[in-house]
Coordinates of C-alpha atoms in Angstrom, one line a residue:
Chain A
X178 CA 126.2 -24.6 -29.9
X179 CA 128.5 -24.7 -26.6
X180 CA 131.4 -25.5 -29.0
X181 CA 130.3 -22.4 -31.1
X182 CA 129.8 -20.0 -28.0
X183 CA 133.5 -21.0 -26.9
X184 CA 134.9 -20.4 -29.7
X185 CA 132.9 -17.0 -30.3
X186 CA 134.3 -16.0 -26.6
X187 CA 137.6 -17.0 -27.5
X188 CA 137.5 -15.1 -30.5
X189 CA 136.8 -12.1 -29.3
X190 CA 139.2 -12.9 -26.0
X191 CA 141.6 -12.8 -28.0
X192 CA 141.3 -9.0 -28.8
X193 CA 140.5 -8.0 -25.3
X194 CA 143.6 -6.1 -23.5
X195 CA 144.0 -7.5 -19.8
X196 CA 143.0 -4.8 -17.4
X197 CA 141.1 -2.8 -19.6
X198 CA 137.6 -1.6 -19.3
X199 CA 134.6 -3.6 -21.3
X200 CA 131.0 -3.0 -22.1
X201 CA 128.9 -5.8 -23.0
X202 CA 125.8 -4.4 -24.6
X203 CA 123.1 -6.7 -24.7
X204 CA 124.9 -8.7 -21.9
X205 CA 122.2 -11.7 -22.0
X206 CA 123.1 -13.7 -18.4
X207 CA 126.6 -12.4 -18.3
X208 CA 128.0 -15.8 -19.4
X209 CA 130.3 -13.8 -21.6
X210 CA 131.2 -11.3 -18.8
X211 CA 132.0 -14.0 -16.4
X212 CA 134.1 -15.9 -19.0
X213 CA 136.1 -12.4 -19.9
X214 CA 136.5 -11.1 -16.3
X215 CA 138.5 -14.4 -15.3
X216 CA 140.4 -14.8 -18.4
X217 CA 141.3 -11.2 -18.8
X218 CA 141.1 -9.8 -15.3
X219 CA 138.9 -6.8 -17.2
X220 CA 136.7 -4.0 -15.4
X221 CA 133.3 -4.9 -17.0
X222 CA 129.9 -3.6 -17.1
X223 CA 126.8 -5.1 -19.0
X224 CA 123.7 -3.5 -20.4
X225 CA 120.4 -5.8 -20.7
X226 CA 116.8 -5.2 -21.3
X227 CA 115.3 -8.7 -19.9
X228 CA 114.5 -8.8 -16.4
X229 CA 115.5 -12.8 -16.0
X230 CA 118.9 -12.0 -17.7
X231 CA 119.4 -8.8 -15.3
X232 CA 118.6 -10.9 -12.4
X233 CA 121.2 -13.8 -14.0
X234 CA 124.1 -11.1 -14.3
X235 CA 123.3 -9.9 -10.6
X236 CA 123.4 -13.6 -9.3
X237 CA 126.9 -13.8 -10.9
X238 CA 127.8 -10.3 -9.1
X239 CA 128.3 -8.8 -12.4
X240 CA 127.8 -5.2 -13.2
X241 CA 124.7 -4.9 -15.0
X242 CA 122.6 -1.8 -16.0
X243 CA 119.1 -2.5 -17.0
X244 CA 118.0 -0.3 -20.3
X245 CA 116.4 -0.6 -23.6
X246 CA 119.2 -0.4 -26.3
X247 CA 116.7 1.3 -28.9
X248 CA 117.1 4.4 -26.6
X249 CA 120.8 4.3 -27.4
X250 CA 123.6 4.5 -24.5
X251 CA 123.1 7.7 -22.9
X252 CA 124.5 6.8 -19.6
X253 CA 128.0 6.4 -21.1
X254 CA 130.1 9.3 -22.0
X255 CA 132.1 9.3 -25.2
X256 CA 135.2 6.7 -25.3
X257 CA 134.8 5.5 -21.5
X258 CA 135.3 2.0 -22.8
X259 CA 138.4 0.4 -24.2
X260 CA 136.4 -1.9 -25.8
X261 CA 132.4 -2.3 -26.2
X262 CA 130.9 -5.5 -27.3
X263 CA 127.6 -6.1 -29.4
X264 CA 127.6 -9.8 -29.4
X265 CA 124.7 -11.5 -31.2
X266 CA 122.8 -8.3 -31.0
X267 CA 122.6 -6.5 -33.5
X268 CA 120.3 -8.4 -35.7
X269 CA 117.5 -7.8 -32.6
X270 CA 117.7 -3.9 -32.9
X271 CA 115.4 -2.2 -35.0
X272 CA 117.7 1.0 -34.9
X273 CA 120.8 -0.6 -36.6
X274 CA 122.7 2.4 -37.5
X275 CA 121.9 4.2 -34.4
X276 CA 122.9 1.5 -31.8
X277 CA 126.3 1.2 -34.1
X278 CA 127.0 4.8 -33.7
X279 CA 126.3 4.7 -30.3
X280 CA 128.9 1.9 -29.2
X281 CA 131.4 3.4 -31.9
X282 CA 130.9 6.5 -29.6
X283 CA 131.5 5.0 -26.0
X284 CA 133.9 2.7 -27.4
X285 CA 137.6 3.1 -28.2
X286 CA 137.3 0.1 -30.2
X287 CA 134.1 -2.1 -30.7
X288 CA 133.4 -5.8 -31.6
X289 CA 130.2 -6.5 -33.3
X290 CA 129.2 -10.1 -34.0
X291 CA 126.0 -11.3 -35.7
X292 CA 124.7 -14.6 -37.4
X293 CA 125.3 -14.7 -40.7
X294 CA 121.8 -15.1 -43.2
X295 CA 123.8 -16.0 -46.1
X296 CA 125.5 -19.3 -45.0
X297 CA 124.9 -21.9 -47.7
X298 CA 122.3 -23.7 -45.5
X299 CA 120.4 -20.8 -44.9
X300 CA 120.4 -20.1 -48.7
X301 CA 118.8 -24.1 -49.6
X302 CA 116.2 -23.3 -47.0
X303 CA 115.1 -20.4 -49.1
X304 CA 115.5 -21.8 -52.1
X305 CA 113.2 -24.8 -50.7
X306 CA 111.0 -21.8 -50.1
X307 CA 111.4 -22.0 -46.4
X308 CA 112.8 -19.5 -43.9
X309 CA 115.9 -20.8 -42.7
X310 CA 116.5 -22.5 -39.2
X311 CA 119.8 -23.3 -37.8
X312 CA 121.8 -23.6 -35.1
X313 CA 123.0 -20.1 -35.5
X314 CA 119.2 -19.2 -36.1
X315 CA 117.3 -21.4 -33.8
X316 CA 113.8 -19.6 -34.3
X317 CA 110.8 -19.8 -36.3
X318 CA 110.0 -16.7 -38.4
X319 CA 107.0 -15.8 -36.2
X320 CA 108.8 -16.2 -32.9
X321 CA 112.4 -14.9 -33.8
X322 CA 113.7 -12.0 -31.6
X323 CA 115.7 -11.2 -34.8
X324 CA 114.4 -7.9 -36.5
X325 CA 117.4 -7.5 -39.0
X326 CA 118.2 -10.0 -41.5
X327 CA 122.1 -9.4 -42.3
X328 CA 125.1 -11.0 -44.1
X329 CA 128.6 -10.5 -44.0
X330 CA 128.5 -8.6 -47.2
X331 CA 125.6 -6.4 -45.7
X332 CA 127.7 -5.4 -42.7
X333 CA 130.9 -4.7 -44.6
X334 CA 128.8 -2.4 -46.7
X335 CA 127.1 -0.5 -43.9
X336 CA 130.3 -0.3 -41.9
X337 CA 132.1 1.8 -44.4
X338 CA 128.5 3.9 -45.1
X339 CA 128.4 5.2 -41.5
X340 CA 131.9 5.5 -40.7
X341 CA 133.2 2.7 -39.3
X342 CA 136.8 1.1 -39.7
X343 CA 137.0 -2.7 -39.9
X344 CA 139.9 -3.4 -37.9
X345 CA 140.2 -7.5 -37.8
X346 CA 137.3 -10.2 -39.0
X347 CA 137.0 -13.4 -37.3
X348 CA 134.1 -16.1 -39.2
X349 CA 133.4 -19.1 -37.6
X350 CA 131.0 -22.0 -38.3
X351 CA 130.5 -24.9 -35.9
X352 CA 133.2 -23.3 -33.9
X353 CA 135.8 -23.2 -36.6
X354 CA 137.5 -20.7 -38.2
X355 CA 136.0 -20.4 -42.0
X356 CA 139.3 -18.9 -44.0
X357 CA 137.7 -18.7 -47.5
X358 CA 134.0 -18.2 -49.4
X359 CA 133.2 -16.3 -45.6
X360 CA 129.8 -15.3 -46.9
X361 CA 129.1 -18.7 -47.9
X362 CA 130.5 -21.0 -45.3
X363 CA 130.5 -18.7 -42.5
X364 CA 127.6 -18.7 -39.9
X365 CA 128.8 -16.1 -37.3
X366 CA 130.8 -13.1 -38.0
X367 CA 132.9 -11.3 -35.7
X368 CA 134.4 -7.9 -36.0
X369 CA 136.8 -5.5 -34.4
X370 CA 135.9 -2.2 -35.6
X371 CA 136.6 1.4 -34.6
X372 CA 135.2 4.9 -35.6
X373 CA 136.7 6.3 -38.6
X374 CA 136.6 9.6 -37.1
Chain B
X81 CA 115.1 -22.2 10.0
X82 CA 115.9 -20.1 13.4
X83 CA 113.8 -17.5 14.7
X84 CA 114.4 -13.5 13.9
X85 CA 116.0 -13.1 17.2
X86 CA 115.0 -9.8 17.6
X87 CA 116.6 -7.5 20.1
X88 CA 115.4 -4.1 21.2
X89 CA 117.3 -1.5 21.9
X90 CA 117.3 2.2 23.6
X91 CA 120.6 3.7 22.8
X92 CA 121.5 6.8 24.9
X93 CA 123.7 9.1 23.4
X94 CA 125.5 12.0 25.8
X95 CA 127.9 13.5 23.5
X96 CA 126.2 16.1 21.6
X97 CA 126.3 15.9 17.8
X98 CA 127.5 18.2 15.4
X99 CA 124.4 19.4 13.0
X100 CA 124.9 20.8 9.5
X101 CA 123.3 23.7 10.5
X102 CA 125.9 24.5 12.6
X103 CA 124.2 23.8 15.9
X104 CA 124.9 20.8 18.5
X105 CA 122.6 18.6 19.8
X106 CA 122.4 16.2 22.5
X107 CA 122.2 13.9 24.5
X108 CA 119.6 12.5 22.6
X109 CA 118.2 8.7 22.5
X110 CA 117.4 6.3 20.0
X111 CA 115.5 3.5 19.1
X112 CA 116.7 0.3 17.8
X113 CA 115.7 -3.1 16.4
X114 CA 118.2 -5.7 15.7
X115 CA 117.6 -9.3 14.2
X116 CA 119.9 -12.3 13.5
X117 CA 123.4 -12.5 15.0
X118 CA 126.4 -10.1 14.4
X119 CA 129.7 -13.0 13.6
X120 CA 132.4 -12.8 15.0
X121 CA 134.4 -10.5 12.5
X122 CA 131.3 -8.3 12.3
X123 CA 131.3 -8.5 8.7
X124 CA 127.8 -9.6 8.3
X125 CA 125.8 -6.3 9.3
X126 CA 123.4 -4.9 7.1
X127 CA 121.6 -1.5 8.3
X128 CA 118.1 -0.7 7.2
X129 CA 117.3 2.8 6.6
X130 CA 113.7 3.9 6.4
X131 CA 111.7 6.6 5.0
X132 CA 109.2 9.1 6.1
X133 CA 106.8 7.5 8.0
X134 CA 108.5 4.1 9.2
X135 CA 110.7 3.2 12.1
X136 CA 113.0 0.9 13.6
X137 CA 110.5 -1.6 13.7
X138 CA 111.6 -3.5 10.3
X139 CA 110.4 -7.3 10.6
X140 CA 108.5 -9.5 12.6
X141 CA 105.7 -8.7 14.9
X142 CA 106.1 -6.2 17.8
X143 CA 104.7 -6.3 21.1
X144 CA 101.8 -4.3 20.1
X145 CA 101.1 -6.8 17.1
X146 CA 102.4 -4.6 14.4
X147 CA 104.1 -6.4 11.3
X148 CA 107.5 -4.5 10.6
X149 CA 107.6 -2.0 7.5
X150 CA 109.9 -4.4 5.5
X151 CA 109.0 -7.6 6.8
X152 CA 108.2 -9.1 3.3
X153 CA 111.9 -8.5 2.2
X154 CA 113.9 -8.6 5.4
X155 CA 113.8 -12.2 8.0
X156 CA 114.6 -15.7 8.4
X157 CA 114.8 -17.4 4.9
X158 CA 113.9 -14.1 3.3
X159 CA 115.6 -12.0 0.5
X160 CA 117.7 -10.6 3.3
X161 CA 118.0 -13.3 5.6
X162 CA 118.5 -13.2 9.0
X163 CA 120.0 -16.6 9.0
X164 CA 123.0 -15.1 7.3
X165 CA 122.9 -11.3 8.4
X166 CA 122.8 -9.4 11.5
X167 CA 119.9 -6.6 10.5
X168 CA 119.8 -3.3 11.9
X169 CA 116.8 -1.0 12.0
X170 CA 117.4 2.2 13.4
X171 CA 114.1 5.1 14.2
X172 CA 116.0 8.1 13.0
X173 CA 116.8 11.3 15.3
X174 CA 113.5 13.3 15.3
X175 CA 111.1 11.0 14.1
X176 CA 108.4 9.4 16.7
X177 CA 108.7 6.2 17.6
X178 CA 111.0 6.2 20.3
X179 CA 114.0 8.3 19.7
X180 CA 114.2 11.9 20.8
X181 CA 112.4 14.2 18.4
X182 CA 109.9 17.2 18.8
X183 CA 107.8 15.1 21.5
X184 CA 110.5 14.7 23.8
X185 CA 110.8 16.7 26.5
X186 CA 113.8 19.1 26.3
X187 CA 115.8 18.9 29.3
X188 CA 116.6 22.5 29.6
X189 CA 112.9 23.7 29.8
X190 CA 111.3 20.4 30.9
X191 CA 108.6 20.7 28.2
X192 CA 108.6 19.1 24.6
X193 CA 110.6 20.6 22.2
X194 CA 108.2 21.7 20.1
X195 CA 109.2 24.0 17.3
X196 CA 112.9 24.2 19.0
X197 CA 113.8 20.9 17.7
X198 CA 116.5 21.3 15.6
X199 CA 115.9 21.0 11.5
X200 CA 118.3 17.9 10.7
X201 CA 119.4 16.9 7.0
X202 CA 120.1 13.3 5.9
X203 CA 123.7 13.6 6.7
X204 CA 123.0 14.6 10.5
X205 CA 121.1 10.8 10.4
X206 CA 124.0 9.5 9.1
X207 CA 126.4 10.7 11.6
X208 CA 124.0 9.3 14.3
X209 CA 123.6 5.9 12.9
X210 CA 127.5 5.9 12.7
X211 CA 127.4 5.9 16.3
X212 CA 125.1 3.1 16.4
X213 CA 127.2 1.3 14.1
X214 CA 130.1 1.9 16.8
X215 CA 128.2 1.0 19.8
X216 CA 127.7 -2.5 17.7
X217 CA 131.7 -2.6 17.4
X218 CA 130.8 -2.7 13.5
X219 CA 133.5 -1.5 11.5
X220 CA 132.1 -2.0 8.1
X221 CA 128.7 -2.6 6.9
X222 CA 128.0 -5.6 4.4
X223 CA 125.2 -3.4 2.9
X224 CA 123.3 -0.3 3.9
X225 CA 120.0 -0.3 2.3
X226 CA 117.0 2.0 2.1
X227 CA 114.0 2.9 -0.6
X228 CA 113.0 6.7 -1.1
X229 CA 114.2 8.8 1.9
X230 CA 115.8 5.5 3.4
X231 CA 117.9 5.4 -0.1
X232 CA 119.0 8.7 0.4
X233 CA 120.7 7.6 3.7
X234 CA 122.2 4.7 1.9
X235 CA 123.9 7.1 -0.7
X236 CA 125.0 9.5 2.0
X237 CA 126.6 6.6 4.1
X238 CA 128.7 5.9 1.1
X239 CA 129.9 9.6 0.5
X240 CA 130.3 10.0 4.2
X241 CA 131.9 7.1 5.2
X242 CA 132.9 5.4 2.3
X243 CA 135.4 2.6 4.0
X244 CA 132.7 1.7 6.4
X245 CA 130.1 0.3 4.0
X246 CA 130.8 -2.5 1.5
X247 CA 127.5 -2.5 -0.6
X248 CA 124.8 0.1 -1.1
X249 CA 121.5 -0.4 -2.1
X250 CA 119.5 2.6 -3.1
X251 CA 115.5 1.7 -3.9
X252 CA 113.2 4.0 -5.5
X253 CA 115.4 7.3 -4.7
X254 CA 116.9 10.1 -6.3
X255 CA 119.9 12.4 -5.7
X256 CA 117.7 15.3 -4.5
X257 CA 114.2 16.3 -4.5
X258 CA 112.6 18.1 -7.9
X259 CA 110.8 21.3 -7.3
X260 CA 107.7 19.5 -7.8
X261 CA 108.4 17.1 -4.9
X262 CA 109.4 19.9 -2.7
X263 CA 106.2 21.6 -3.9
X264 CA 104.3 18.6 -2.6
X265 CA 106.0 18.7 0.8
X266 CA 105.3 22.4 1.0
X267 CA 101.5 21.4 0.4
X268 CA 101.6 19.2 3.2
X269 CA 103.6 21.2 5.6
X270 CA 101.0 24.1 4.8
X271 CA 98.3 21.9 5.7
X272 CA 100.0 21.1 9.2
X273 CA 100.9 24.7 9.9
X274 CA 97.8 26.3 9.1
X275 CA 95.8 23.9 11.3
X276 CA 94.7 26.2 14.3
X277 CA 95.5 23.1 16.5
X278 CA 99.2 23.8 15.2
X279 CA 100.1 26.5 18.0
X280 CA 103.3 26.9 16.1
X281 CA 104.5 23.6 16.7
X282 CA 103.8 23.7 20.3
X283 CA 100.8 22.0 20.4
X284 CA 101.5 19.5 23.1
X285 CA 101.0 22.2 25.8
X286 CA 97.7 23.0 24.8
X287 CA 96.6 19.1 24.8
X288 CA 95.5 19.0 21.2
X289 CA 97.1 17.8 17.9
X290 CA 96.5 19.5 14.6
X291 CA 95.3 16.3 13.1
X292 CA 93.2 17.9 10.3
X293 CA 96.3 19.2 9.1
X294 CA 98.2 16.1 9.3
X295 CA 95.4 14.3 7.4
X296 CA 95.2 16.3 4.4
X297 CA 99.4 16.1 4.5
X298 CA 99.3 12.2 4.9
X299 CA 96.4 12.5 2.0
X300 CA 98.7 14.5 -0.8
X301 CA 101.5 12.7 0.4
X302 CA 99.9 9.2 -0.3
X303 CA 98.5 10.1 -3.5
X304 CA 101.8 10.8 -4.9
X305 CA 102.8 7.3 -3.8
X306 CA 100.2 5.7 -6.0
X307 CA 100.2 5.3 -9.7
X308 CA 97.1 6.8 -12.0
X309 CA 96.8 3.4 -13.3
X310 CA 97.0 1.3 -9.6
X311 CA 94.3 3.9 -8.4
X312 CA 92.3 3.4 -11.5
X313 CA 92.5 -0.5 -10.8
X314 CA 91.9 -0.3 -7.0
X315 CA 89.0 2.4 -7.0
X316 CA 88.0 3.7 -10.3
X317 CA 85.2 5.8 -10.3
X318 CA 83.1 3.4 -7.8
X319 CA 81.0 4.7 -5.6
X320 CA 80.8 4.4 -1.9
X321 CA 77.5 2.3 -1.3
X322 CA 75.9 -0.6 0.1
X323 CA 75.0 -3.5 -1.8
X324 CA 71.3 -3.0 -2.3
X325 CA 71.8 1.2 -2.5
X326 CA 71.3 2.9 -5.8
X327 CA 74.4 3.7 -7.7
X328 CA 72.8 7.6 -8.1
X329 CA 74.8 10.4 -7.0
X330 CA 74.0 12.2 -3.7
X331 CA 74.6 15.8 -4.9
X332 CA 76.6 16.5 -1.6
X333 CA 80.1 16.8 -0.1
X334 CA 80.4 13.6 1.7
X335 CA 82.2 10.7 0.8
X336 CA 80.6 9.9 -2.5
X337 CA 83.9 7.7 -4.2
X338 CA 85.6 5.0 -3.0
X339 CA 89.1 6.9 -3.6
X340 CA 87.8 9.4 -1.4
X341 CA 86.9 6.9 1.6
X342 CA 90.2 5.6 1.2
X343 CA 92.4 8.5 1.5
X344 CA 89.9 9.5 4.6
X345 CA 90.7 6.3 6.0
X346 CA 94.5 6.5 5.5
X347 CA 94.7 10.4 6.6
X348 CA 92.7 9.4 9.9
X349 CA 95.1 6.7 10.6
X350 CA 97.7 8.3 10.1
X351 CA 96.9 11.1 12.1
X352 CA 96.5 8.9 15.1
X353 CA 100.2 7.5 15.3
X354 CA 102.3 10.5 13.5
X355 CA 103.7 13.4 15.4
X356 CA 103.1 16.7 13.1
X357 CA 106.5 18.4 14.0
X358 CA 108.0 14.9 12.7
X359 CA 106.2 15.5 9.6
X360 CA 107.3 19.1 9.1
X361 CA 111.0 17.9 10.2
X362 CA 111.3 15.2 8.0
X363 CA 109.8 16.8 5.0
X364 CA 112.4 19.4 5.1
X365 CA 115.1 16.8 5.6
X366 CA 113.9 15.5 2.1
X367 CA 114.0 19.1 0.7
X368 CA 117.6 19.8 2.1
X369 CA 119.0 16.5 0.7
X370 CA 121.6 17.4 -2.1
X371 CA 125.1 16.1 -2.2
X372 CA 125.8 17.4 -5.2
X373 CA 125.1 21.0 -3.7
X374 CA 128.6 21.6 -1.8
X375 CA 129.7 20.5 -5.5
X376 CA 128.3 22.9 -7.5
X377 CA 125.6 20.5 -8.6
X378 CA 128.1 18.1 -9.9
X379 CA 126.8 14.8 -8.6
X380 CA 129.7 13.0 -10.5
X381 CA 132.4 14.9 -7.7
X382 CA 129.9 14.2 -5.1
X383 CA 130.2 10.7 -5.9
X384 CA 134.0 10.3 -7.0
X385 CA 135.4 9.0 -3.6
X386 CA 132.6 6.3 -2.8
X387 CA 133.9 2.7 -2.6
X388 CA 131.1 0.7 -2.5
X389 CA 129.3 -1.5 -4.6
X390 CA 125.7 0.0 -6.0
X391 CA 122.6 -1.7 -6.3
X392 CA 120.0 0.8 -7.8
X393 CA 116.5 0.1 -8.1
X394 CA 113.9 2.1 -9.6
X395 CA 110.0 1.4 -10.5
X396 CA 108.6 2.2 -14.0
X397 CA 105.0 3.9 -12.4
X398 CA 106.7 5.6 -9.7
X399 CA 106.3 9.9 -10.6
X400 CA 107.2 10.6 -7.4
X401 CA 110.9 9.4 -7.6
X402 CA 111.1 8.5 -11.3
X403 CA 113.6 6.3 -13.1
X404 CA 115.0 9.0 -14.7
X405 CA 116.1 10.1 -10.9
X406 CA 117.4 7.0 -10.4
X407 CA 119.4 7.1 -13.5
X408 CA 121.3 10.1 -12.5
X409 CA 122.9 8.4 -9.6
X410 CA 123.8 5.0 -11.9
X411 CA 125.4 8.0 -14.5
X412 CA 127.8 9.6 -12.0
X413 CA 128.6 6.3 -11.0
X414 CA 129.2 5.2 -13.9
X415 CA 131.1 8.5 -14.9
X416 CA 133.2 7.5 -11.7
X417 CA 133.8 3.9 -13.0
X418 CA 132.0 2.4 -9.5
X419 CA 130.7 -0.6 -9.3
X420 CA 126.7 -0.5 -9.9
X421 CA 123.9 -2.5 -11.0
X422 CA 120.6 -0.9 -12.2
X423 CA 117.2 -2.3 -12.5
X424 CA 114.1 -0.8 -13.4
X425 CA 111.4 -2.9 -12.3
X426 CA 108.3 -2.8 -14.4
X427 CA 105.6 -2.6 -11.8
X428 CA 102.0 -1.1 -11.7
X429 CA 102.1 0.1 -8.0
X430 CA 104.2 3.5 -8.4
X431 CA 106.4 4.7 -5.5
X432 CA 104.8 2.5 -3.2
X433 CA 106.0 -0.5 -4.9
X434 CA 109.5 -0.7 -2.8
X435 CA 107.1 -1.7 0.1
X436 CA 105.4 -4.3 -1.7
X437 CA 105.5 -7.8 -2.9
X438 CA 107.0 -7.9 -6.5
X439 CA 108.7 -11.4 -7.7
X440 CA 111.4 -9.8 -10.1
X441 CA 112.2 -6.7 -7.4
X442 CA 112.6 -9.3 -4.3
X443 CA 114.1 -12.1 -6.6
X444 CA 116.6 -9.0 -7.4
X445 CA 117.8 -8.4 -3.8
X446 CA 117.8 -11.9 -2.7
X447 CA 120.2 -12.7 -5.5
X448 CA 122.1 -9.4 -4.6
X449 CA 122.5 -10.4 -0.9
X450 CA 123.1 -14.1 -1.8
X451 CA 126.0 -12.9 -3.7
X452 CA 127.4 -10.7 -0.8
X453 CA 127.2 -13.7 1.1
X454 CA 128.8 -16.3 -1.1
X455 CA 131.5 -13.4 -1.4
X456 CA 132.4 -13.7 1.8
X457 CA 132.8 -17.4 2.3

């Protein structure tokens, strides 16, 4: 898991311009924000709903705004950030299209990452008649925070439909980059996108 | 753990201060309490700003045996740790706990100021507090913190003295009062001013106090500090009865419900220690607060020059200073790309939550001040 997070962080960091501004939507305990601040000297804010995570961010000295993402990003103006990050959060939000529109509105560019439900191990689990549990999907079906189940192919279709241009894509499995049969071999997909308008 | 190291000061300021109204006022005195020890470079000072009815007595137990109004948050080993910070509480000008106010003797007349006491603003208070900072040779506060009206003072510090405040902690506050809020203040003032014992503010000479008006003012105010759920939980529709008494109504206007009894008690207690003119004055200070006014109502512009890092906190059930009002401050700071964190605490106690124990709220303050301290080491 640690390997995976680091590879994930590193892939995103490649897309971050030093000294730019960055908003991490669903920033959790601020681990990525702390990493990227040190790495790229960026000006960062996080958005998070969970009390304990907000507390962890404050303890790290990060800027964090507590709010529910289902309500959108009304506190933030259009194109007010160089980069908006939605890291492994998309699958936890009911209003999928709304949040994607919102990050594309607020960010000049965005990073979207999510666990790929079409990974071969998940396919086998389902074939065997059980919901998948893996490193990228570590929850039981009855206590998962994930409310949306999507695959790499699904995301690319939706991105196209709602006017997001895919600028770049990195697919990972076990911390390593996957360069072929991504939808089968990748467990985590990371996209760099922007609004097509 | 060391003790609080409480020091009580009665600071005299002989040079008159310029007020927002155009008037000048002075000389005047301010009652001040400090806790902890100012470090050699003066970098560990925290100013605590009080709300409507509090005072400079923030922490510990005073000579009257009273616990400081924010003792659950500030003290040795507490969220704002007085072993690390030099904490200053100031009783604001115009208040009635030792600082010069309407009850004080006007040297020009030899009588209490009463209705002649000047109408003040939050900016005026902050300017008087700045003189206290100078007295202690504090160039820059590590933090200025306040809840409600205290939060307005903290915000004003960041606006008026951007380079003299490193962190600004604004709790259960707003960038101005809503019409509803002003209306509640007006009801409270009307209650006081229509009391026959008010004598247009000069009741001291008549040897009376308008405590009927003050009681009603406090009752109205107090209801707005609690949430509906909180009141339902505390009192419900419970009748005020002794154990063996029947639960029937008495069909009278005496105290029937527990909530009535509670309100009367709060009103009575308040009218015994609070000055009616101070109540009028401070509610007016609240009404007038509006830093965006000088910028055509644009709060974004009003906050454009602040340098402090902000922590803004609101409570979900606070309807007097609702979370939406805190979010306006947060948005204006974000639009200016200022450093800000915002927490919305899901607490049941309404506006009063900022004074109460709530682990999520207190842990957040502790983490924030812990980080400020580590940043200095």
